[in-house]
PDB file of N, CA, C and O in Angstrom:
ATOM      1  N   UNK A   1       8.369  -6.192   1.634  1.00 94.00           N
ATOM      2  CA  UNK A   1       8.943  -5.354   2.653  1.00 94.00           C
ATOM      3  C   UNK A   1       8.407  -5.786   4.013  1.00 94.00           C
ATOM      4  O   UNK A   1       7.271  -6.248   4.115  1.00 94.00           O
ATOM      5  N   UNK A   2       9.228  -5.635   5.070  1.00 96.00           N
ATOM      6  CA  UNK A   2       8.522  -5.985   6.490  1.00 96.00           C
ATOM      7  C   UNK A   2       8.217  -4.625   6.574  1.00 96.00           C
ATOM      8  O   UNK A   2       8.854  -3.805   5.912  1.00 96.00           O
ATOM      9  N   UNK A   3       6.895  -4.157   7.658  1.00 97.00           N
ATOM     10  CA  UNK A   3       6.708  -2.963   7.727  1.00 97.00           C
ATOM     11  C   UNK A   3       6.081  -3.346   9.453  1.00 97.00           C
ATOM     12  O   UNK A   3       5.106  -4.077   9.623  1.00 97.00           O
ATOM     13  N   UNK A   4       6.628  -2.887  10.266  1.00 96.00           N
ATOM     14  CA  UNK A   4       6.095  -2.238  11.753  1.00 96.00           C
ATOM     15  C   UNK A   4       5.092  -1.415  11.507  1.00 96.00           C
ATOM     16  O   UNK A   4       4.910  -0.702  10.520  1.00 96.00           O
ATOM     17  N   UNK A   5       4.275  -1.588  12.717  1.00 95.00           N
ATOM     18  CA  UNK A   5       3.594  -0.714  13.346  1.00 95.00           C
ATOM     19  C   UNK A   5       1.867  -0.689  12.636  1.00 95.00           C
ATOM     20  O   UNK A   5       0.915  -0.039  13.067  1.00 95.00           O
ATOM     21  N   UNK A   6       1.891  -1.471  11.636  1.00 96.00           N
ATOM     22  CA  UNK A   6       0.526  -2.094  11.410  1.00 96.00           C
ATOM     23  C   UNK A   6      -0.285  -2.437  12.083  1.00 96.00           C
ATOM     24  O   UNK A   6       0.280  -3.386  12.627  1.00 96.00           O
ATOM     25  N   UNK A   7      -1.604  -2.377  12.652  1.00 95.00           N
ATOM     26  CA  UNK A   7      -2.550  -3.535  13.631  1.00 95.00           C
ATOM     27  C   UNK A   7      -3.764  -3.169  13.227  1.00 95.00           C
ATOM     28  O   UNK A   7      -4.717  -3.368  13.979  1.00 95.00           O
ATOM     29  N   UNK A   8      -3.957  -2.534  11.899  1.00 96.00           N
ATOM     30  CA  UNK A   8      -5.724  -3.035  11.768  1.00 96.00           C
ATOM     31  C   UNK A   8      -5.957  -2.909  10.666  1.00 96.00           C
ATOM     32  O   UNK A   8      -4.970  -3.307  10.047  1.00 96.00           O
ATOM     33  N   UNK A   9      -7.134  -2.389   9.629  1.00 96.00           N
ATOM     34  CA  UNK A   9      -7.413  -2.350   8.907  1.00 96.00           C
ATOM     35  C   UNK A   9      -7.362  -1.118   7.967  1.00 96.00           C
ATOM     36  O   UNK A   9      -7.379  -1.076   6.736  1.00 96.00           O
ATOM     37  N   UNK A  10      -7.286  -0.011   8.994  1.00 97.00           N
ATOM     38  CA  UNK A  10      -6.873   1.115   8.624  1.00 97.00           C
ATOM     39  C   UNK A  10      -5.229   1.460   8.461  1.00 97.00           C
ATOM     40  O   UNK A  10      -4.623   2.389   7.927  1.00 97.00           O
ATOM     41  N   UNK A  11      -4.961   0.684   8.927  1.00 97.00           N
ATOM     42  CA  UNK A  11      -3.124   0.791   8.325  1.00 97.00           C
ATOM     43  C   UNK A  11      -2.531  -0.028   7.477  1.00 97.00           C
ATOM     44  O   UNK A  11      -1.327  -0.166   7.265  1.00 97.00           O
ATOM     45  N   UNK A  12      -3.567  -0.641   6.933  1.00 97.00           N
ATOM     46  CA  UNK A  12      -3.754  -1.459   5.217  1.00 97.00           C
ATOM     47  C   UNK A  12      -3.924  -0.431   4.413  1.00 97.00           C
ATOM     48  O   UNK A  12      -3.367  -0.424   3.315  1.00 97.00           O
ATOM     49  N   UNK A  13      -4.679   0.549   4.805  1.00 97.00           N
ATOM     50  CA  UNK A  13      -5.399   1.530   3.759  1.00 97.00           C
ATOM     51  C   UNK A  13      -4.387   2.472   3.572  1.00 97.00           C
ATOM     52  O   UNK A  13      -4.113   2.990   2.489  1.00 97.00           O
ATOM     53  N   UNK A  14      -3.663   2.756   4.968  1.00 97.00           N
ATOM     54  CA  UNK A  14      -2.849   3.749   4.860  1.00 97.00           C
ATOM     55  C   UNK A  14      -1.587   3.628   3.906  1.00 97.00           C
ATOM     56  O   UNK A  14      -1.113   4.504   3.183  1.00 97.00           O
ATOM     57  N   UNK A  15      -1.111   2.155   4.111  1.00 97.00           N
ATOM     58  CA  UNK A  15       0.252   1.914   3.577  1.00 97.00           C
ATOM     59  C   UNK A  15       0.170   1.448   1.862  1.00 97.00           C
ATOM     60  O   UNK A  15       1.109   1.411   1.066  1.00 97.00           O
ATOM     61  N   UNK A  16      -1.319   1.107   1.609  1.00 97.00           N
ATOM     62  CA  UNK A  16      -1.474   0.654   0.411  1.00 97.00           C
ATOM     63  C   UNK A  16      -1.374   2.525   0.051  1.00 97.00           C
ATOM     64  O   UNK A  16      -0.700   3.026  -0.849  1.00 97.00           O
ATOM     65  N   UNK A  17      -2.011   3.066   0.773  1.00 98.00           N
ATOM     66  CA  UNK A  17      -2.433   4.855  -0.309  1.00 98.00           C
ATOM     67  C   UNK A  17      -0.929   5.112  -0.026  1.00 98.00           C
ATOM     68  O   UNK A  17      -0.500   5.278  -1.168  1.00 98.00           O
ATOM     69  N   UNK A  18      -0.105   5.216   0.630  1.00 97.00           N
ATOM     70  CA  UNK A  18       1.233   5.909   0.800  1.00 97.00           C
ATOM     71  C   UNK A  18       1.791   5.376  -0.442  1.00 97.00           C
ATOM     72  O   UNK A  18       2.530   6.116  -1.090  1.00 97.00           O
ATOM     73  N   UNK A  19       1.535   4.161  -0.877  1.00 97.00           N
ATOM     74  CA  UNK A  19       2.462   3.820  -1.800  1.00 97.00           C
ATOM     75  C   UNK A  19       2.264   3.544  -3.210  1.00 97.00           C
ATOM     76  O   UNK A  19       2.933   2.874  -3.997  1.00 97.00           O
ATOM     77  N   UNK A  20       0.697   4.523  -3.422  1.00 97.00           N
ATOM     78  CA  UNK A  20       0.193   4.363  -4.340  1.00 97.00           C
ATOM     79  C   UNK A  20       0.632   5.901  -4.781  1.00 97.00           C
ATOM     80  O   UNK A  20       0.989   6.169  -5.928  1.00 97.00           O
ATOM     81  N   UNK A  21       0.565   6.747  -3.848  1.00 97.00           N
ATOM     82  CA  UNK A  21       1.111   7.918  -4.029  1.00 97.00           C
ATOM     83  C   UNK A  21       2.433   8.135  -4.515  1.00 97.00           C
ATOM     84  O   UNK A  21       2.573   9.058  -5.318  1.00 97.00           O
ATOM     85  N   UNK A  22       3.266   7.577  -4.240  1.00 96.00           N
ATOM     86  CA  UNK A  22       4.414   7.796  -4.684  1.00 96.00           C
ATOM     87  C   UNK A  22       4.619   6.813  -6.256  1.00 96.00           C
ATOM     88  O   UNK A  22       5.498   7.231  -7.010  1.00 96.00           O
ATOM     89  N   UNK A  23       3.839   5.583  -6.698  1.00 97.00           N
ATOM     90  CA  UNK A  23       3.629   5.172  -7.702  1.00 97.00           C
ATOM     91  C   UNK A  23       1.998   4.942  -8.018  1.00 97.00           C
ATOM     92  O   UNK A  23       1.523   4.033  -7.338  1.00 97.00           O
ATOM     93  N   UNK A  24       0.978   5.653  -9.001  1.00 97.00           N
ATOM     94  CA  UNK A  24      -0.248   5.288  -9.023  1.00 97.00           C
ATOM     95  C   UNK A  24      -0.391   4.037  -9.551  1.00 97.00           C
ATOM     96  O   UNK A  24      -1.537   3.589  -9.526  1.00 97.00           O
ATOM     97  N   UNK A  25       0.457   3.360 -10.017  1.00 97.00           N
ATOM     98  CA  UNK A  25       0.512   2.116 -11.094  1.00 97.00           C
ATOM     99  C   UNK A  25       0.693   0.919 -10.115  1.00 97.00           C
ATOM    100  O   UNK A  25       0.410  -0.206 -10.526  1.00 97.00           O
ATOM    101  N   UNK A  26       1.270   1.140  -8.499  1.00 97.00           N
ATOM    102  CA  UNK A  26       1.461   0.606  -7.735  1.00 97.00           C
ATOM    103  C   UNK A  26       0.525  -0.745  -7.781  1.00 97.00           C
ATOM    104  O   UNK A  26      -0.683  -0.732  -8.020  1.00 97.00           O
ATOM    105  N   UNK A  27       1.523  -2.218  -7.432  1.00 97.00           N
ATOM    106  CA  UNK A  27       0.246  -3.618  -7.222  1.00 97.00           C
ATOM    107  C   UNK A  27       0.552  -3.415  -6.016  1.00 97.00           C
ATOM    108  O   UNK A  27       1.719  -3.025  -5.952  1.00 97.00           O
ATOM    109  N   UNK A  28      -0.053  -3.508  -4.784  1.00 97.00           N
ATOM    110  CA  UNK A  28       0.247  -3.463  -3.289  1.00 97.00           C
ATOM    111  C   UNK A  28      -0.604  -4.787  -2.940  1.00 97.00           C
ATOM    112  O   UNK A  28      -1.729  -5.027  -3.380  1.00 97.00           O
ATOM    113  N   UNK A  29       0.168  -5.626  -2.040  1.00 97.00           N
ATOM    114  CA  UNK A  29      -0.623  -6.767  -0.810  1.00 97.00           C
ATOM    115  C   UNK A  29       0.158  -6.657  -0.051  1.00 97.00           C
ATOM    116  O   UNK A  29       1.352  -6.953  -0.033  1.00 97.00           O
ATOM    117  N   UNK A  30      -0.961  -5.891   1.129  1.00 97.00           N
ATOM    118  CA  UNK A  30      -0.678  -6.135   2.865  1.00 97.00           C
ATOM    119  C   UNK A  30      -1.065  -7.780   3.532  1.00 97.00           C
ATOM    120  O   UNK A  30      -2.183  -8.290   3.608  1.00 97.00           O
ATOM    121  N   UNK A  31       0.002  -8.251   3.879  1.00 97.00           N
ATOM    122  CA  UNK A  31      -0.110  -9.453   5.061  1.00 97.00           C
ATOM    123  C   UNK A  31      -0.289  -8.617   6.264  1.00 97.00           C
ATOM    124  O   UNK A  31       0.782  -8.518   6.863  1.00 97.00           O
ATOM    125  N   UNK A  32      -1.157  -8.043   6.777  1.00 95.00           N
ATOM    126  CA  UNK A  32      -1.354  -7.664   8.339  1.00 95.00           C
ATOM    127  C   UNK A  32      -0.647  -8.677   9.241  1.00 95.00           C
ATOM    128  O   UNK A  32      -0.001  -8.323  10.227  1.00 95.00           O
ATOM    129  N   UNK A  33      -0.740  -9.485   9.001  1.00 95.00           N
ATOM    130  CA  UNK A  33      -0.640 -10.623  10.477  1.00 95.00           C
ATOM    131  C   UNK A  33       0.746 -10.859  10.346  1.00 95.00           C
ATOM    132  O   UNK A  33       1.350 -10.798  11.417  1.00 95.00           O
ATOM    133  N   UNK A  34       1.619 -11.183   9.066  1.00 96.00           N
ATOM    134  CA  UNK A  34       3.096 -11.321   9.093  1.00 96.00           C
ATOM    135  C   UNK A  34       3.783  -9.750   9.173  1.00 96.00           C
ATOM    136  O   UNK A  34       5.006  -9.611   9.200  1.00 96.00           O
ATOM    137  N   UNK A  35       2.865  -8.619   9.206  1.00 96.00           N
ATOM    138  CA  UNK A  35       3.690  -7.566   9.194  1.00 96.00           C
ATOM    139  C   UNK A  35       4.808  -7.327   7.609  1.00 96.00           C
ATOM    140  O   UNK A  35       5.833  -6.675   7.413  1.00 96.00           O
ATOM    141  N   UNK A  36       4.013  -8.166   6.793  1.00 96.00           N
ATOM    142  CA  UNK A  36       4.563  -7.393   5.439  1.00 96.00           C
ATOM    143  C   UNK A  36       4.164  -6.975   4.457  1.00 96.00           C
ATOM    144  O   UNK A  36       2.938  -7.031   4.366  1.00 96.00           O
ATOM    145  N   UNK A  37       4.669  -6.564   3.649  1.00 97.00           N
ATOM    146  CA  UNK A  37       4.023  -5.935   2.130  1.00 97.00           C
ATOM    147  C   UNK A  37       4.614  -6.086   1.170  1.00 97.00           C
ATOM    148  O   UNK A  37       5.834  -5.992   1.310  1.00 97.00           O
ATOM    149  N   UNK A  38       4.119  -6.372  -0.176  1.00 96.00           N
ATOM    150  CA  UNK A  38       4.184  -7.086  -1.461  1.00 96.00           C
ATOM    151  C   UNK A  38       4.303  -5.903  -2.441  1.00 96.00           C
ATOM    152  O   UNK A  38       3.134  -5.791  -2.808  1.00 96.00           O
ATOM    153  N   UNK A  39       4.891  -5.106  -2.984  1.00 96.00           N
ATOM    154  CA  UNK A  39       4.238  -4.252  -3.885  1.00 96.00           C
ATOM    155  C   UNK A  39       5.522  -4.269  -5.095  1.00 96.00           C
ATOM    156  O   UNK A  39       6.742  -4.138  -5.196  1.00 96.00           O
ATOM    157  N   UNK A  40       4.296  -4.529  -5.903  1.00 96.00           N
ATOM    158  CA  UNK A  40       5.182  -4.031  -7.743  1.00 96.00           C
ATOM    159  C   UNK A  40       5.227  -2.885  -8.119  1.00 96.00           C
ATOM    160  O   UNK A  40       4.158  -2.317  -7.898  1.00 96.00           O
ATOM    161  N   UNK A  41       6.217  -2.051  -8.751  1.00 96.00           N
ATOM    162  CA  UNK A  41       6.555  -0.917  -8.594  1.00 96.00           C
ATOM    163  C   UNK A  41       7.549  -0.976  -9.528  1.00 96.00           C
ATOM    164  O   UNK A  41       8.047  -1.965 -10.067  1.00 96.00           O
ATOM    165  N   UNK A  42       7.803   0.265  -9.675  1.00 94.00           N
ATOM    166  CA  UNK A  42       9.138   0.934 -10.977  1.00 94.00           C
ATOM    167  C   UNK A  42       9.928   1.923  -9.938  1.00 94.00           C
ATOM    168  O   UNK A  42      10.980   2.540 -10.111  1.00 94.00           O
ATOM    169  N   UNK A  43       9.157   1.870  -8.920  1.00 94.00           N
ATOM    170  CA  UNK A  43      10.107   2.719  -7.591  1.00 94.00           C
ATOM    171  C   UNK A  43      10.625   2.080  -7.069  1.00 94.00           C
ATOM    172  O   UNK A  43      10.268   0.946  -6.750  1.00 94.00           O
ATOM    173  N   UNK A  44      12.028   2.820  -6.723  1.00 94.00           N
ATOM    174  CA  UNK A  44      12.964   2.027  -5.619  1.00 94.00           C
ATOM    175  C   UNK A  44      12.631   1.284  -4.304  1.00 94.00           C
ATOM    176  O   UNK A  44      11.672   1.703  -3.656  1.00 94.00           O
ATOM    177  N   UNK A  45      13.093   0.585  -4.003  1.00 93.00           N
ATOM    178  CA  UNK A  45      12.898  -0.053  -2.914  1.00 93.00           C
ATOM    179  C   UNK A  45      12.901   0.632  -1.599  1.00 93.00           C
ATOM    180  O   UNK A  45      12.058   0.439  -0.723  1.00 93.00           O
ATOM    181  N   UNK A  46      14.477   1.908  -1.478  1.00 94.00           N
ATOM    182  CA  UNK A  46      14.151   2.892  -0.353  1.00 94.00           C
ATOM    183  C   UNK A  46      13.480   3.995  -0.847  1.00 94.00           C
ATOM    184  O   UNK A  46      13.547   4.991  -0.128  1.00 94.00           O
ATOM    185  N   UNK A  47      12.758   4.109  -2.027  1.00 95.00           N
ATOM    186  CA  UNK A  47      11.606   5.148  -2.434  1.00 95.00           C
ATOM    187  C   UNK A  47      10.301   4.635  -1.281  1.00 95.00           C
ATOM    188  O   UNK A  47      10.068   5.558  -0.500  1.00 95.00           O
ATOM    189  N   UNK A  48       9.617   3.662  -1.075  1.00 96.00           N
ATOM    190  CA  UNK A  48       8.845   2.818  -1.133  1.00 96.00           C
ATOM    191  C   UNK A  48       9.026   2.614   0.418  1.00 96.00           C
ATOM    192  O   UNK A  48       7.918   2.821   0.912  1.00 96.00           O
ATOM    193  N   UNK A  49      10.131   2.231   1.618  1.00 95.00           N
ATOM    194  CA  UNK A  49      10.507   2.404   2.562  1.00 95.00           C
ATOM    195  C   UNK A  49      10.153   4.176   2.902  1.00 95.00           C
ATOM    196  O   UNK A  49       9.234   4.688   3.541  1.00 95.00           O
ATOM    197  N   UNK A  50      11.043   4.639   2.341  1.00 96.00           N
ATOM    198  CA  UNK A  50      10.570   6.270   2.890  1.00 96.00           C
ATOM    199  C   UNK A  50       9.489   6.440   2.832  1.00 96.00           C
ATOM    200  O   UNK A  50       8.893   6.730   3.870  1.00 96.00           O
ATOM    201  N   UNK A  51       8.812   6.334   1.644  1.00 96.00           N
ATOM    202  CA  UNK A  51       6.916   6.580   2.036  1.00 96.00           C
ATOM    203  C   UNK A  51       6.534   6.295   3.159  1.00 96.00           C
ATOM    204  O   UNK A  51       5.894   7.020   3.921  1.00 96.00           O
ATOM    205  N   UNK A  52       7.028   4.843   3.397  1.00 97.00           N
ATOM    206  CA  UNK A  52       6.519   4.355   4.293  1.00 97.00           C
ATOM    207  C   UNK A  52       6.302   4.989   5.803  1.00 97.00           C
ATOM    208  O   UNK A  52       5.485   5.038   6.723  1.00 97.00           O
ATOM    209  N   UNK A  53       7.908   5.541   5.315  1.00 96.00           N
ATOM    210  CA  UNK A  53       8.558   5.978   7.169  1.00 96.00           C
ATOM    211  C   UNK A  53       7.323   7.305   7.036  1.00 96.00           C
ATOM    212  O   UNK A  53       6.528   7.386   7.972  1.00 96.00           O
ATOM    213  N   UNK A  54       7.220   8.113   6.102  1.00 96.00           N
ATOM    214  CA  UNK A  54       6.283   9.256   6.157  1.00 96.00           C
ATOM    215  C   UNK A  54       5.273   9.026   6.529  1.00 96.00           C
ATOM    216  O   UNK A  54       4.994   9.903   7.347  1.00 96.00           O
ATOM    217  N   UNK A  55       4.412   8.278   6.427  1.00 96.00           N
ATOM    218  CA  UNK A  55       3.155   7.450   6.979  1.00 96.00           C
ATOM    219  C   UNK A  55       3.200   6.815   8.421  1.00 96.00           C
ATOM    220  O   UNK A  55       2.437   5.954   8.860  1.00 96.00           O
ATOM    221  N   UNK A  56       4.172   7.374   9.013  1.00 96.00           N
ATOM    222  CA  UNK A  56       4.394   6.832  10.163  1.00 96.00           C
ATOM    223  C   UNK A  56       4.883   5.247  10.129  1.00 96.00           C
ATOM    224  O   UNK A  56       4.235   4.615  10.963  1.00 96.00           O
ATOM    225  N   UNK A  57       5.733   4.502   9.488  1.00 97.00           N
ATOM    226  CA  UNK A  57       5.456   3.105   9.683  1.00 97.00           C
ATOM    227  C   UNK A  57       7.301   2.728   9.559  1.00 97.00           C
ATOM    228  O   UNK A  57       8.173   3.389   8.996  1.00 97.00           O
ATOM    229  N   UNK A  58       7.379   1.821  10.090  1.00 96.00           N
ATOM    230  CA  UNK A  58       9.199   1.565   9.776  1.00 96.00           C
ATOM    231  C   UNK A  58       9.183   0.485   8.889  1.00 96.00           C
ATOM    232  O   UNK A  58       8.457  -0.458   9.205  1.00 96.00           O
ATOM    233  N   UNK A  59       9.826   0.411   7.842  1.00 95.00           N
ATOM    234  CA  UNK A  59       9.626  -0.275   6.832  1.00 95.00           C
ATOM    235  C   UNK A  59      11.224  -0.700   6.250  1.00 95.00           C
ATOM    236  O   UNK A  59      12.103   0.161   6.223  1.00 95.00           O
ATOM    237  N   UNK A  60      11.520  -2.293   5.736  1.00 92.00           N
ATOM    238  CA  UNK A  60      12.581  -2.304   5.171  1.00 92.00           C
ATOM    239  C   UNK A  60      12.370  -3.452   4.069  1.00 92.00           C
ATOM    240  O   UNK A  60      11.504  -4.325   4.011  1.00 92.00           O
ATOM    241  N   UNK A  61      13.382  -3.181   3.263  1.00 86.00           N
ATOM    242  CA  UNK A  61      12.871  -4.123   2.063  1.00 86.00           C
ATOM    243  C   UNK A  61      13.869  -5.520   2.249  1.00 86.00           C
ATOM    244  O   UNK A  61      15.035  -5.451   2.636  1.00 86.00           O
ATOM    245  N   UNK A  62      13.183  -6.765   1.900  1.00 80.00           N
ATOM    246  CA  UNK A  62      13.480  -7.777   2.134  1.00 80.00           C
ATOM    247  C   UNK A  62      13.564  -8.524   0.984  1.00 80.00           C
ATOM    248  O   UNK A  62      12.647  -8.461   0.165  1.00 80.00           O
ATOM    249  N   UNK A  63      14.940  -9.524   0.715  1.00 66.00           N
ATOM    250  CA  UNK A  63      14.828 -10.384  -0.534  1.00 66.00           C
ATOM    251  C   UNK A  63      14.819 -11.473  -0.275  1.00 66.00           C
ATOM    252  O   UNK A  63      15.196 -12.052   0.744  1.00 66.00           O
ATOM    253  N   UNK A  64      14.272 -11.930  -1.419  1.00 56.00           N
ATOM    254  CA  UNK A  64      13.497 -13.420  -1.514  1.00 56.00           C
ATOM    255  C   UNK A  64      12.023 -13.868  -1.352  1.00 56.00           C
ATOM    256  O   UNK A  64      11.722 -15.055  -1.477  1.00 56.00           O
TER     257      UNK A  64
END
């Protein structure tokens, strides 16, 4: 997923827990510096976006 509005270390923590919350089984990797995120999941893709947006962050899912 590309996700906005990232810039430190604490909005690694945030977006990894947002989306652990909505799946605990969640694999999450934040790229800080490309502004994206990696996560394996059994949740939808705009499941996973909306968390996101709840966490304050704009998020969209990307293929390939």
């Amino acid at each position: 997923m590309k996700v906005e509005g990232m810039t430190c270390q604490g909005c690694v923590a945030a977006v990894t827990k947002a989306i652990q919350r909505l799946d605990p089984a969640a694999q999450v990797s934040v790229d800080l510096d490309a502004g994206r995120v990696a996560v394996v999941t059994d949740a939808q893709a705009l499941d996973v976006a909306q968390a996101l947006g709840r966490a304050g962050y704009d998020a969209e899912a990307m293929t390939g």
